[in-house]
Amino acid sequence: MVLPKELEGAYHIVWLGEALRLLDQRLLPYEERYLVCCDDEEVARAIREMAVRGAPAIGIAAAYGFALGVARGRDWREVSRSLRGSRPTAVNLFWALDRMERRLAEAERKGEDVREALASEAISIHLEDVRSNLRMGDNGSHLVPDGGVVLTHCNTGHLATGGYGTALGVLRSAKRRGKRFLVLVDETRPLLQGARLTAWELERDGFEVVLICDSAAAFAMRRGMVEAVFVGADRIALNGDVANKIGTYGLAIAARANGVPFYVVAPTSTFDAGVASGDRIPIEERAPHEVLTIGERTLPLGVSVWNPAFDVTPAELVTAIVTERGILERPSEPSVRAHLGLP
Ligand code: MRU
C-alpha cells in the first residue's frame, strides 16, 4: 500500500503495512528510539504507557492498532475493547475506533478485502488529521501577536497529532507567515511534555523558546509578559467546556484575571456531543510514581499522591476555539451545535 505524500515525512507514527512504527516519546529528548508494534495489544500498551500520547495521535495509533489486530485474525470486539481501555480522557481514541468499526461493518457488507479496507481507513484518519491541523494553522495564525510573547502548555505539536500540531500548528503557521514571537513553554509536571517534547520540537524548528515552571505562568501574565495563551484539548463537551492537560484550568483563570486571551485549538474530532458538560468527562488519574520522583525520589515515605492527568476549563474562560472549520468564539452549547452542524 502506497502512503499518501503528506504522510511520507511523518516520523513519529509510521504505517509499515504489517506493523506500526512509533517514536517512543518517553525517551525524548535524549534518545530517539522507535517501537515496532505488531498487533493491537502492543499498540494499546504503547498508548497506555504513553510511548505515544496527545489526543489526535492516540486516535490515529488506535486506528492502526485496530487494523493490525483484525489482520492478525483477532475478534474485532476484543481488539476494540483492549484499545478502548488504554486511556480514558481523549475522545479521539473512541472517535477513531467508532469509525474503524463502521468501516469494518461496511467492508463485510460489501464483500471487500477487510484488511485493505481497515488499513486504508486508518491512513485516511491519519491524513485527515494532518490536513485539519494545516487548516487550523490557517484559521488561527492571525491570533498570534507579531513581535510578542505567547504561552503554551503540554505538547500539541507533531508528536501529539498526525503531524504539524494543533496549538503548535497555529504557531507554526504564524511563523511561516513571517511573524516573530517568543514562546513561553510550561514544563508540564509531572511528565514534562512541555520541557521534553514541546521545547524539543520548537527548538528544532527554529522558534525562540523559553521554558518556565508551571507555577511561573500566572506571574508572567501578571507582569504583562504574555499576549495570548494557546493550548490543545483532549475532549470538548457540548457546552464548550474543555478537558486538557492538568494545569490548563489554572492557566485559563490566570489569563482571565489578567486580560490575556485564552485560545483552544482542536479538530472537530475532539468534540464529544454526547457529553453535555465538562463535569461528565472522565478524568484519568495516573500512577503516583509519576509524581513522587524527579530523577530521584522527592517525597517523604508515607505521604500519598493524587495524580490527575487532565482538568476541565469551563467554557466561559475560553476566548475562542480554533478548529479546522473556523473560529468558534465564546463557546456555548448553541454555538458548539452550530459549529458542528448539529440540530
Ligand atoms: O497526557 P498527554 O500527554 O496525552 O496529554 C496531552 C494533552 O493534554 C494535549 O494538550 C492534548 O492531547 C492536545 S494534543 C493536540
mmCIF file of C-alpha atoms and ligand atoms in Angstrom:
data_model
loop_
_atom_site.group_PDB
_atom_site.id
_atom_site.type_symbol
_atom_site.label_atom_id
_atom_site.label_comp_id
_atom_site.label_asym_id
_atom_site.label_seq_id
_atom_site.Cartn_x
_atom_site.Cartn_y
_atom_site.Cartn_z
ATOM 1 C CA MET A 1 0.000 0.000 0.000
ATOM 2 C CA VAL A 2 1.442 3.356 -1.042
ATOM 3 C CA LEU A 3 1.372 6.060 1.643
ATOM 4 C CA PRO A 4 -0.011 9.464 0.590
ATOM 5 C CA LYS A 5 2.691 12.109 0.016
ATOM 6 C CA GLU A 6 1.614 14.167 3.052
ATOM 7 C CA LEU A 7 2.466 11.246 5.362
ATOM 8 C CA GLU A 8 5.881 10.496 3.884
ATOM 9 C CA GLY A 9 7.537 12.963 6.257
ATOM 10 C CA ALA A 10 5.728 11.710 9.392
ATOM 11 C CA TYR A 11 8.462 10.275 11.581
ATOM 12 C CA HIS A 12 6.659 9.516 14.800
ATOM 13 C CA ILE A 13 3.728 7.376 13.558
ATOM 14 C CA VAL A 14 4.663 5.289 10.528
ATOM 15 C CA TRP A 15 2.465 2.617 8.992
ATOM 16 C CA LEU A 16 4.647 -0.234 7.758
ATOM 17 C CA GLY A 17 1.827 -2.353 6.325
ATOM 18 C CA GLU A 18 2.362 -5.330 8.659
ATOM 19 C CA ALA A 19 3.216 -3.240 11.729
ATOM 20 C CA LEU A 20 3.157 0.273 13.196
ATOM 21 C CA ARG A 21 6.370 2.148 13.994
ATOM 22 C CA LEU A 22 6.128 4.665 16.835
ATOM 23 C CA LEU A 23 8.732 7.089 18.122
ATOM 24 C CA ASP A 24 8.988 6.278 21.835
ATOM 25 C CA GLN A 25 8.123 9.686 23.319
ATOM 26 C CA ARG A 26 9.054 8.572 26.850
ATOM 27 C CA LEU A 27 12.731 8.715 25.911
ATOM 28 C CA LEU A 28 12.758 12.171 24.344
ATOM 29 C CA PRO A 29 14.613 14.477 24.192
ATOM 30 C CA TYR A 30 17.729 12.396 24.905
ATOM 31 C CA GLU A 31 17.083 9.349 22.788
ATOM 32 C CA GLU A 32 15.218 8.837 19.520
ATOM 33 C CA ARG A 33 14.238 5.183 19.662
ATOM 34 C CA TYR A 34 11.379 3.517 17.815
ATOM 35 C CA LEU A 35 8.936 0.814 18.880
ATOM 36 C CA VAL A 36 7.517 -1.564 16.326
ATOM 37 C CA CYS A 37 4.009 -2.725 17.272
ATOM 38 C CA CYS A 38 2.781 -5.837 15.508
ATOM 39 C CA ASP A 39 -0.724 -6.129 16.960
ATOM 40 C CA ASP A 40 -3.430 -4.228 18.806
ATOM 41 C CA GLU A 41 -2.140 -5.261 22.233
ATOM 42 C CA GLU A 42 1.268 -3.764 21.571
ATOM 43 C CA VAL A 43 -0.378 -0.567 20.328
ATOM 44 C CA ALA A 44 -2.678 -0.472 23.382
ATOM 45 C CA ARG A 45 0.380 -0.815 25.638
ATOM 46 C CA ALA A 46 2.189 1.983 23.786
ATOM 47 C CA ILE A 47 -0.836 4.248 24.345
ATOM 48 C CA ARG A 48 -1.323 3.249 27.994
ATOM 49 C CA GLU A 49 2.351 3.730 28.823
ATOM 50 C CA MET A 50 2.493 6.958 26.807
ATOM 51 C CA ALA A 51 5.107 5.959 24.253
ATOM 52 C CA VAL A 52 2.560 7.671 22.004
ATOM 53 C CA ARG A 53 0.412 10.421 23.529
ATOM 54 C CA GLY A 54 -1.618 13.523 22.635
ATOM 55 C CA ALA A 55 -5.300 13.219 21.779
ATOM 56 C CA PRO A 56 -5.204 13.034 17.958
ATOM 57 C CA ALA A 57 -2.055 10.850 17.951
ATOM 58 C CA ILE A 58 -3.721 8.376 20.306
ATOM 59 C CA GLY A 59 -6.730 8.153 17.970
ATOM 60 C CA ILE A 60 -4.513 7.577 14.938
ATOM 61 C CA ALA A 61 -2.399 4.931 16.686
ATOM 62 C CA ALA A 62 -5.568 3.153 17.867
ATOM 63 C CA ALA A 63 -6.952 3.122 14.311
ATOM 64 C CA TYR A 64 -3.764 1.464 13.026
ATOM 65 C CA GLY A 65 -3.854 -0.888 16.045
ATOM 66 C CA PHE A 66 -7.409 -1.911 15.145
ATOM 67 C CA ALA A 67 -6.325 -2.667 11.566
ATOM 68 C CA LEU A 68 -3.385 -4.741 12.856
ATOM 69 C CA GLY A 69 -5.479 -6.688 15.371
ATOM 70 C CA VAL A 70 -8.146 -7.628 12.818
ATOM 71 C CA ALA A 71 -5.450 -8.520 10.254
ATOM 72 C CA ARG A 72 -3.937 -10.908 12.857
ATOM 73 C CA GLY A 73 -7.301 -12.714 12.939
ATOM 74 C CA ARG A 74 -8.346 -11.492 16.392
ATOM 75 C CA ASP A 75 -12.037 -10.937 17.154
ATOM 76 C CA TRP A 76 -12.676 -7.227 16.414
ATOM 77 C CA ARG A 77 -14.676 -6.810 19.632
ATOM 78 C CA GLU A 78 -11.664 -7.924 21.660
ATOM 79 C CA VAL A 79 -9.393 -5.655 19.648
ATOM 80 C CA SER A 80 -11.690 -2.707 20.195
ATOM 81 C CA ARG A 81 -12.056 -3.456 23.917
ATOM 82 C CA SER A 82 -8.331 -3.594 24.506
ATOM 83 C CA LEU A 83 -7.672 -0.337 22.651
ATOM 84 C CA ARG A 84 -10.625 1.476 24.263
ATOM 85 C CA GLY A 85 -9.304 0.544 27.694
ATOM 86 C CA SER A 86 -5.904 2.139 27.082
ATOM 87 C CA ARG A 87 -6.671 5.752 28.159
ATOM 88 C CA PRO A 88 -9.990 7.350 29.157
ATOM 89 C CA THR A 89 -9.987 11.113 28.564
ATOM 90 C CA ALA A 90 -9.063 11.887 24.945
ATOM 91 C CA VAL A 91 -12.228 11.302 22.932
ATOM 92 C CA ASN A 92 -10.265 10.996 19.673
ATOM 93 C CA LEU A 93 -9.443 7.422 20.692
ATOM 94 C CA PHE A 94 -13.130 6.440 20.829
ATOM 95 C CA TRP A 95 -13.982 8.544 17.782
ATOM 96 C CA ALA A 96 -11.329 6.747 15.699
ATOM 97 C CA LEU A 97 -12.381 3.284 16.903
ATOM 98 C CA ASP A 98 -16.071 4.018 16.200
ATOM 99 C CA ARG A 99 -15.044 4.970 12.691
ATOM 100 C CA MET A 100 -12.930 1.805 12.239
ATOM 101 C CA GLU A 101 -15.828 -0.361 13.440
ATOM 102 C CA ARG A 102 -18.200 1.305 10.972
ATOM 103 C CA ARG A 103 -15.716 0.739 8.153
ATOM 104 C CA LEU A 104 -15.328 -2.922 9.127
ATOM 105 C CA ALA A 105 -19.107 -3.441 9.023
ATOM 106 C CA GLU A 106 -19.300 -1.730 5.639
ATOM 107 C CA ALA A 107 -16.411 -3.779 4.175
ATOM 108 C CA GLU A 108 -18.014 -7.024 5.353
ATOM 109 C CA ARG A 109 -21.399 -5.998 3.944
ATOM 110 C CA LYS A 110 -19.894 -5.159 0.564
ATOM 111 C CA GLY A 111 -17.595 -8.217 0.483
ATOM 112 C CA GLU A 112 -14.451 -6.048 0.291
ATOM 113 C CA ASP A 113 -10.965 -7.097 1.396
ATOM 114 C CA VAL A 114 -11.261 -6.257 5.114
ATOM 115 C CA ARG A 115 -7.505 -5.908 5.744
ATOM 116 C CA GLU A 116 -7.122 -3.465 2.880
ATOM 117 C CA ALA A 117 -10.235 -1.531 3.869
ATOM 118 C CA LEU A 118 -9.132 -1.118 7.501
ATOM 119 C CA ALA A 119 -5.560 -0.170 6.660
ATOM 120 C CA SER A 120 -6.730 2.469 4.233
ATOM 121 C CA GLU A 121 -9.303 3.813 6.730
ATOM 122 C CA ALA A 122 -6.550 4.228 9.349
ATOM 123 C CA ILE A 123 -4.369 6.004 6.794
ATOM 124 C CA SER A 124 -7.307 8.307 5.961
ATOM 125 C CA ILE A 125 -7.787 9.147 9.653
ATOM 126 C CA HIS A 126 -4.084 9.998 9.860
ATOM 127 C CA LEU A 127 -4.106 12.049 6.667
ATOM 128 C CA GLU A 128 -7.282 13.948 7.580
ATOM 129 C CA ASP A 129 -5.716 14.884 10.907
ATOM 130 C CA VAL A 130 -2.648 16.368 9.214
ATOM 131 C CA ARG A 131 -4.884 18.289 6.808
ATOM 132 C CA SER A 132 -7.074 19.575 9.591
ATOM 133 C CA ASN A 133 -4.021 20.755 11.509
ATOM 134 C CA LEU A 134 -2.889 22.729 8.467
ATOM 135 C CA ARG A 135 -6.371 24.269 8.209
ATOM 136 C CA MET A 136 -6.367 25.144 11.916
ATOM 137 C CA GLY A 137 -2.997 26.779 11.342
ATOM 138 C CA ASP A 138 -4.524 28.895 8.560
ATOM 139 C CA ASN A 139 -7.581 29.701 10.648
ATOM 140 C CA GLY A 140 -5.706 30.685 13.800
ATOM 141 C CA SER A 141 -2.412 32.253 12.716
ATOM 142 C CA HIS A 142 -3.821 35.798 12.786
ATOM 143 C CA LEU A 143 -4.425 35.374 16.536
ATOM 144 C CA VAL A 144 -0.670 35.153 17.182
ATOM 145 C CA PRO A 145 0.768 38.556 18.077
ATOM 146 C CA ASP A 146 3.617 39.722 15.847
ATOM 147 C CA GLY A 147 6.632 40.690 17.947
ATOM 148 C CA GLY A 148 5.053 39.398 21.160
ATOM 149 C CA VAL A 149 5.099 36.506 23.599
ATOM 150 C CA VAL A 150 2.693 33.563 23.676
ATOM 151 C CA LEU A 151 2.390 30.830 26.258
ATOM 152 C CA THR A 152 1.626 27.147 25.709
ATOM 153 C CA HIS A 153 1.136 24.091 27.903
ATOM 154 C CA CYS A 154 1.887 20.382 27.433
ATOM 155 C CA ASN A 155 2.677 19.247 23.876
ATOM 156 C CA THR A 156 0.340 19.895 20.981
ATOM 157 C CA GLY A 157 2.771 19.575 18.079
ATOM 158 C CA HIS A 158 3.803 16.935 15.527
ATOM 159 C CA LEU A 159 4.203 14.435 18.334
ATOM 160 C CA ALA A 160 0.676 14.872 19.730
ATOM 161 C CA THR A 161 -1.049 14.636 16.348
ATOM 162 C CA GLY A 162 -0.692 13.026 12.948
ATOM 163 C CA GLY A 163 1.811 15.811 12.198
ATOM 164 C CA TYR A 164 2.108 19.629 12.348
ATOM 165 C CA GLY A 165 0.072 20.093 15.528
ATOM 166 C CA THR A 166 -2.958 21.918 16.878
ATOM 167 C CA ALA A 167 -1.884 24.831 19.123
ATOM 168 C CA LEU A 168 1.710 24.421 17.920
ATOM 169 C CA GLY A 169 0.363 24.173 14.369
ATOM 170 C CA VAL A 170 -1.146 27.650 14.748
ATOM 171 C CA LEU A 171 2.240 28.906 15.972
ATOM 172 C CA ARG A 172 3.974 27.156 13.047
ATOM 173 C CA SER A 173 1.629 28.791 10.532
ATOM 174 C CA ALA A 174 2.137 32.219 12.122
ATOM 175 C CA LYS A 175 5.911 31.753 11.860
ATOM 176 C CA ARG A 176 5.628 30.629 8.227
ATOM 177 C CA ARG A 177 3.764 33.864 7.546
ATOM 178 C CA GLY A 178 6.745 35.790 8.838
ATOM 179 C CA LYS A 179 5.552 36.640 12.357
ATOM 180 C CA ARG A 180 8.235 36.809 15.041
ATOM 181 C CA PHE A 181 7.344 35.917 18.590
ATOM 182 C CA LEU A 182 8.698 34.144 21.641
ATOM 183 C CA VAL A 183 7.071 31.010 23.034
ATOM 184 C CA LEU A 184 6.955 30.526 26.802
ATOM 185 C CA VAL A 185 6.624 26.784 27.392
ATOM 186 C CA ASP A 186 5.245 25.407 30.668
ATOM 187 C CA GLU A 187 7.314 22.434 31.734
ATOM 188 C CA THR A 188 4.057 20.487 32.434
ATOM 189 C CA ARG A 189 4.590 18.398 35.525
ATOM 190 C CA PRO A 190 4.619 15.523 36.173
ATOM 191 C CA LEU A 191 5.664 14.027 32.819
ATOM 192 C CA LEU A 192 7.243 17.216 31.461
ATOM 193 C CA GLN A 193 5.669 17.115 27.997
ATOM 194 C CA GLY A 194 6.392 20.854 27.716
ATOM 195 C CA ALA A 195 10.079 20.632 28.612
ATOM 196 C CA ARG A 196 10.848 17.299 26.956
ATOM 197 C CA LEU A 197 8.648 17.430 23.860
ATOM 198 C CA THR A 198 7.445 20.969 23.066
ATOM 199 C CA ALA A 199 10.796 22.631 23.719
ATOM 200 C CA TRP A 200 12.466 19.872 21.631
ATOM 201 C CA GLU A 201 10.070 20.322 18.693
ATOM 202 C CA LEU A 202 10.129 24.112 18.721
ATOM 203 C CA GLU A 203 13.882 24.356 19.088
ATOM 204 C CA ARG A 204 14.361 22.007 16.100
ATOM 205 C CA ASP A 205 12.055 24.248 14.081
ATOM 206 C CA GLY A 206 13.937 27.442 14.927
ATOM 207 C CA PHE A 207 11.444 29.046 17.335
ATOM 208 C CA GLU A 208 12.552 31.311 20.146
ATOM 209 C CA VAL A 209 11.657 29.289 23.237
ATOM 210 C CA VAL A 210 11.845 29.961 26.974
ATOM 211 C CA LEU A 211 10.931 27.220 29.427
ATOM 212 C CA ILE A 212 9.137 28.138 32.660
ATOM 213 C CA CYS A 213 7.920 26.175 35.677
ATOM 214 C CA ASP A 214 4.154 25.689 35.590
ATOM 215 C CA SER A 215 3.940 27.806 38.723
ATOM 216 C CA ALA A 216 5.556 30.792 36.940
ATOM 217 C CA ALA A 217 2.830 31.139 34.290
ATOM 218 C CA ALA A 218 0.384 33.259 36.297
ATOM 219 C CA PHE A 219 3.164 35.626 37.357
ATOM 220 C CA ALA A 220 4.325 36.003 33.747
ATOM 221 C CA MET A 221 0.774 37.039 32.841
ATOM 222 C CA ARG A 222 0.526 39.387 35.807
ATOM 223 C CA ARG A 223 3.723 41.084 34.651
ATOM 224 C CA GLY A 224 2.174 41.662 31.238
ATOM 225 C CA MET A 225 4.697 39.367 29.554
ATOM 226 C CA VAL A 226 2.123 37.159 27.764
ATOM 227 C CA GLU A 227 -0.125 38.345 24.942
ATOM 228 C CA ALA A 228 -2.033 35.128 24.308
ATOM 229 C CA VAL A 229 -2.278 31.547 25.575
ATOM 230 C CA PHE A 230 -2.641 28.665 23.091
ATOM 231 C CA VAL A 231 -3.486 25.141 24.279
ATOM 232 C CA GLY A 232 -4.913 21.944 22.790
ATOM 233 C CA ALA A 233 -7.775 19.774 24.049
ATOM 234 C CA ASP A 234 -8.446 16.147 24.835
ATOM 235 C CA ARG A 235 -12.232 16.416 24.834
ATOM 236 C CA ILE A 236 -14.631 19.327 24.409
ATOM 237 C CA ALA A 237 -18.128 18.960 25.846
ATOM 238 C CA LEU A 238 -21.268 20.139 24.068
ATOM 239 C CA ASN A 239 -21.337 23.313 26.188
ATOM 240 C CA GLY A 240 -17.738 24.176 25.232
ATOM 241 C CA ASP A 241 -16.010 23.033 28.453
ATOM 242 C CA VAL A 242 -12.504 21.868 27.597
ATOM 243 C CA ALA A 243 -10.641 18.918 29.120
ATOM 244 C CA ASN A 244 -6.902 19.243 28.615
ATOM 245 C CA LYS A 245 -3.638 18.537 30.418
ATOM 246 C CA ILE A 246 -3.698 19.195 34.157
ATOM 247 C CA GLY A 247 -2.812 22.843 34.747
ATOM 248 C CA THR A 248 -4.848 24.183 31.820
ATOM 249 C CA TYR A 249 -7.710 25.357 34.033
ATOM 250 C CA GLY A 250 -5.319 27.319 36.242
ATOM 251 C CA LEU A 251 -3.837 28.954 33.162
ATOM 252 C CA ALA A 252 -7.299 29.932 31.945
ATOM 253 C CA ILE A 253 -8.130 31.528 35.311
ATOM 254 C CA ALA A 254 -4.839 33.425 35.302
ATOM 255 C CA ALA A 255 -5.443 34.513 31.704
ATOM 256 C CA ARG A 256 -8.929 35.818 32.532
ATOM 257 C CA ALA A 257 -7.687 37.605 35.654
ATOM 258 C CA ASN A 258 -5.000 39.364 33.621
ATOM 259 C CA GLY A 259 -6.978 40.140 30.465
ATOM 260 C CA VAL A 260 -4.989 37.666 28.318
ATOM 261 C CA PRO A 261 -6.903 35.867 25.517
ATOM 262 C CA PHE A 262 -7.095 32.113 26.035
ATOM 263 C CA TYR A 263 -7.321 30.082 22.814
ATOM 264 C CA VAL A 264 -8.030 26.365 22.455
ATOM 265 C CA VAL A 265 -7.016 24.726 19.184
ATOM 266 C CA ALA A 266 -8.564 21.335 18.410
ATOM 267 C CA PRO A 267 -10.055 19.417 15.484
ATOM 268 C CA THR A 268 -13.797 18.709 15.490
ATOM 269 C CA SER A 269 -12.934 15.046 16.250
ATOM 270 C CA THR A 270 -12.098 16.298 19.782
ATOM 271 C CA PHE A 271 -15.697 17.429 20.419
ATOM 272 C CA ASP A 272 -17.942 14.979 22.234
ATOM 273 C CA ALA A 273 -21.543 15.924 21.578
ATOM 274 C CA GLY A 274 -22.592 13.027 23.815
ATOM 275 C CA VAL A 275 -21.272 14.815 26.893
ATOM 276 C CA ALA A 276 -23.327 17.822 27.992
ATOM 277 C CA SER A 277 -20.679 19.486 30.166
ATOM 278 C CA GLY A 278 -17.127 19.043 31.407
ATOM 279 C CA ASP A 279 -18.380 17.500 34.666
ATOM 280 C CA ARG A 280 -19.189 14.345 32.679
ATOM 281 C CA ILE A 281 -15.762 13.969 31.072
ATOM 282 C CA PRO A 282 -13.816 11.061 32.601
ATOM 283 C CA ILE A 283 -10.563 12.387 34.025
ATOM 284 C CA GLU A 284 -7.686 9.958 34.004
ATOM 285 C CA GLU A 285 -5.823 9.541 37.280
ATOM 286 C CA ARG A 286 -2.366 8.134 36.762
ATOM 287 C CA ALA A 287 0.053 6.265 38.997
ATOM 288 C CA PRO A 288 1.665 8.034 41.991
ATOM 289 C CA HIS A 289 5.182 7.127 40.861
ATOM 290 C CA GLU A 290 4.931 9.772 38.098
ATOM 291 C CA VAL A 291 4.745 12.459 40.799
ATOM 292 C CA LEU A 292 6.967 11.191 43.541
ATOM 293 C CA THR A 293 10.247 11.273 41.682
ATOM 294 C CA ILE A 294 12.179 13.770 39.573
ATOM 295 C CA GLY A 295 15.250 11.721 38.782
ATOM 296 C CA GLU A 296 15.271 10.692 42.424
ATOM 297 C CA ARG A 297 12.502 10.428 44.960
ATOM 298 C CA THR A 298 11.322 13.789 46.333
ATOM 299 C CA LEU A 299 8.530 12.657 48.633
ATOM 300 C CA PRO A 300 8.817 11.593 52.277
ATOM 301 C CA LEU A 301 7.783 7.972 52.783
ATOM 302 C CA GLY A 302 4.168 7.578 53.883
ATOM 303 C CA VAL A 303 2.835 10.638 52.013
ATOM 304 C CA SER A 304 0.345 9.756 49.297
ATOM 305 C CA VAL A 305 -0.069 11.272 45.852
ATOM 306 C CA TRP A 306 -3.049 12.385 43.736
ATOM 307 C CA ASN A 307 -2.134 12.490 40.076
ATOM 308 C CA PRO A 308 -4.983 13.673 37.810
ATOM 309 C CA ALA A 309 -3.656 13.843 34.250
ATOM 310 C CA PHE A 310 -6.263 16.328 32.980
ATOM 311 C CA ASP A 311 -8.584 19.086 34.154
ATOM 312 C CA VAL A 312 -11.624 20.862 32.768
ATOM 313 C CA THR A 313 -11.685 24.537 31.839
ATOM 314 C CA PRO A 314 -15.230 25.964 31.906
ATOM 315 C CA ALA A 315 -16.350 27.339 28.554
ATOM 316 C CA GLU A 316 -16.755 30.862 29.987
ATOM 317 C CA LEU A 317 -12.963 31.134 30.397
ATOM 318 C CA VAL A 318 -12.281 30.278 26.745
ATOM 319 C CA THR A 319 -11.907 33.237 24.379
ATOM 320 C CA ALA A 320 -12.274 31.064 21.270
ATOM 321 C CA ILE A 321 -11.822 27.525 19.963
ATOM 322 C CA VAL A 322 -9.982 27.222 16.657
ATOM 323 C CA THR A 323 -10.983 24.161 14.608
ATOM 324 C CA GLU A 324 -10.436 23.105 11.004
ATOM 325 C CA ARG A 325 -13.838 24.677 10.243
ATOM 326 C CA GLY A 326 -13.045 28.132 11.567
ATOM 327 C CA ILE A 327 -13.163 30.048 14.829
ATOM 328 C CA LEU A 328 -15.782 29.452 17.474
ATOM 329 C CA GLU A 329 -15.830 32.496 19.729
ATOM 330 C CA ARG A 330 -17.077 32.358 23.319
ATOM 331 C CA PRO A 331 -18.169 28.693 23.084
ATOM 332 C CA SER A 332 -21.562 27.722 24.477
ATOM 333 C CA GLU A 333 -23.994 24.910 23.673
ATOM 334 C CA PRO A 334 -25.813 26.803 20.878
ATOM 335 C CA SER A 335 -22.564 27.969 19.261
ATOM 336 C CA VAL A 336 -20.957 24.495 19.571
ATOM 337 C CA ARG A 337 -24.061 22.921 17.985
ATOM 338 C CA ALA A 338 -23.989 25.467 15.149
ATOM 339 C CA HIS A 339 -20.236 24.906 14.600
ATOM 340 C CA LEU A 340 -20.665 21.128 14.456
ATOM 341 C CA GLY A 341 -23.803 21.364 12.303
ATOM 342 C CA LEU A 342 -25.928 19.655 14.965
ATOM 343 C CA PRO A 343 -29.662 20.336 15.390
HETATM 344 O O1 MRU B 1 -1.220 13.035 28.677
HETATM 345 P P1 MRU B 1 -0.961 13.524 27.278
HETATM 346 O O2 MRU B 1 0.465 13.872 27.019
HETATM 347 O O3 MRU B 1 -1.549 12.579 26.245
HETATM 348 O O4 MRU B 1 -1.792 14.876 27.197
HETATM 349 C C1 MRU B 1 -1.805 15.606 26.008
HETATM 350 C C2 MRU B 1 -2.537 16.881 26.117
HETATM 351 O O5 MRU B 1 -3.132 17.205 27.118
HETATM 352 C C3 MRU B 1 -2.595 17.729 24.898
HETATM 353 O O6 MRU B 1 -2.666 19.085 25.235
HETATM 354 C C4 MRU B 1 -3.871 17.363 24.120
HETATM 355 O O7 MRU B 1 -3.912 15.988 23.877
HETATM 356 C C5 MRU B 1 -3.991 18.096 22.863
HETATM 357 S S1 MRU B 1 -2.832 17.479 21.697
HETATM 358 C C6 MRU B 1 -3.028 18.143 20.216
#
